[in-house]
PDB file of C-alpha atoms in Angstrom:
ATOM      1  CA  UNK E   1      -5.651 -64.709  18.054  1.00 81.00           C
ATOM      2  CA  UNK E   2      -5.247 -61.124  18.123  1.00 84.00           C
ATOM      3  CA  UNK E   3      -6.417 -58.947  15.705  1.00 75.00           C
ATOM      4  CA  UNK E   4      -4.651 -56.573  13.899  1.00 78.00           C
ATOM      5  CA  UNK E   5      -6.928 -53.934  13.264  1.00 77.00           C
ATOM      6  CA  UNK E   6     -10.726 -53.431  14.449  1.00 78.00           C
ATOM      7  CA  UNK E   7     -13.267 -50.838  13.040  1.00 78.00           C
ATOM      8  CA  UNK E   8     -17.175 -50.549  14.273  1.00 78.00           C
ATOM      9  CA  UNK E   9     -19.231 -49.760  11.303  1.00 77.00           C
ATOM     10  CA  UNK E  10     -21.866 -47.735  12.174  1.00 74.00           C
ATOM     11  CA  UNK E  11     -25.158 -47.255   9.779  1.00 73.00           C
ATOM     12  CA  UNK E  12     -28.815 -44.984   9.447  1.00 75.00           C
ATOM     13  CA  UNK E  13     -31.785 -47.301  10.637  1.00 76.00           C
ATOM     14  CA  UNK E  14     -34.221 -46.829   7.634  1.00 74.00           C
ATOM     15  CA  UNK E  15     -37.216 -46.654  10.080  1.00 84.00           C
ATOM     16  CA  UNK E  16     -36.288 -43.264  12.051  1.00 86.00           C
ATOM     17  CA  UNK E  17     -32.962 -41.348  10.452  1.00 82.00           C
ATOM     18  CA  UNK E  18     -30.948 -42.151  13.139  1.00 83.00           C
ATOM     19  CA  UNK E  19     -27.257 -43.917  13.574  1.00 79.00           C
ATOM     20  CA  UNK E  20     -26.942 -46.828  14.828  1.00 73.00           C
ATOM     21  CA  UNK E  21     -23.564 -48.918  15.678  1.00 68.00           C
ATOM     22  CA  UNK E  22     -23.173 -52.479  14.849  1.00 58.00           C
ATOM     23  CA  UNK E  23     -22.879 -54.472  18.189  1.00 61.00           C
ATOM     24  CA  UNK E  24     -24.928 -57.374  17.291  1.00 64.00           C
ATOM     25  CA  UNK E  25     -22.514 -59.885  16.484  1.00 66.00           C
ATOM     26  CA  UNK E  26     -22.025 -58.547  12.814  1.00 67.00           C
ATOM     27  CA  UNK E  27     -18.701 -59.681  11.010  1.00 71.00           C
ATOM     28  CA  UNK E  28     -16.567 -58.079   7.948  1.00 71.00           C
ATOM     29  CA  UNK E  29     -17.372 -59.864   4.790  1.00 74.00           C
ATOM     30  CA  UNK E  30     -15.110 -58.580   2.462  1.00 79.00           C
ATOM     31  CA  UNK E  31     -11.665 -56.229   2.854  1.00 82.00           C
ATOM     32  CA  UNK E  32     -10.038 -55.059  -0.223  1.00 82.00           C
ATOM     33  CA  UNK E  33      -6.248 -52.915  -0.385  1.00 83.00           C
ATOM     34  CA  UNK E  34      -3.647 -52.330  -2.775  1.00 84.00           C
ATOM     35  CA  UNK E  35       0.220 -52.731  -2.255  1.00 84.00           C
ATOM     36  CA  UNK E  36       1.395 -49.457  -0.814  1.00 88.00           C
ATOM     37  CA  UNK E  37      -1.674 -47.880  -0.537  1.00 89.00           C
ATOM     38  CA  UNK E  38      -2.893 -46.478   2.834  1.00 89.00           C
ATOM     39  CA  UNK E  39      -6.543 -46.969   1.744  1.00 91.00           C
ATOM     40  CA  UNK E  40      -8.459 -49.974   2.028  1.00 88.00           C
ATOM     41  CA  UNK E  41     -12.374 -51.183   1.291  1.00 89.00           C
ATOM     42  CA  UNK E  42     -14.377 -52.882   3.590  1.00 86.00           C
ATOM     43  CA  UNK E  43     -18.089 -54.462   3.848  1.00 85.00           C
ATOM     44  CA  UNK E  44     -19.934 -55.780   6.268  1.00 79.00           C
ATOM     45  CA  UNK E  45     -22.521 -58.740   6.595  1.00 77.00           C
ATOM     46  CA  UNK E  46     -25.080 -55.904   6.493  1.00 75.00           C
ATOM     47  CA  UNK E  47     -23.774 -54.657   2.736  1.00 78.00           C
ATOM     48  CA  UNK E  48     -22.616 -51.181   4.623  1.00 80.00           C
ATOM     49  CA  UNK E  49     -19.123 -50.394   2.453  1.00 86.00           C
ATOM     50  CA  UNK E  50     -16.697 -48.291   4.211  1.00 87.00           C
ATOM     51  CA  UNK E  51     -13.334 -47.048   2.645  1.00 90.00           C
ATOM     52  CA  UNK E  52     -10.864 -46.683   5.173  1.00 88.00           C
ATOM     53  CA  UNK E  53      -7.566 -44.647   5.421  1.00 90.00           C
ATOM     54  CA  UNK E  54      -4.778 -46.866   7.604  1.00 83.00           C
ATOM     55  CA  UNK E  55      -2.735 -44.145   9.711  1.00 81.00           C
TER      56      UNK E  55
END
């Protein structure tokens, strides 16, 4: 399957301040939207929350 939509999440590491990208394998848990709403609300198996405008 192809997907429809992909987004990287990135994060701080707690030890050092600095951003870091989630390339380890890391899946979406949970994606929220409303009906004719651009916006949508996603978390990752982390518990990183990201709300997302859909262009």
């Amino acid at each position: 399957p192809i997907p429809v939509a992909s987004y990287k999440f990135n994060c701080v590491d707690p030890v050092n301040g600095q951003e870091v990208y989630d390339d380890d394998g890391h899946f979406v848990s949970s994606v929220c939207w409303r009906g004719q709403s651009q916006t949508l609300v996603a978390a990752n198996c982390k518990g990183n929350i990201e709300i997302l405008e859909m262009v």
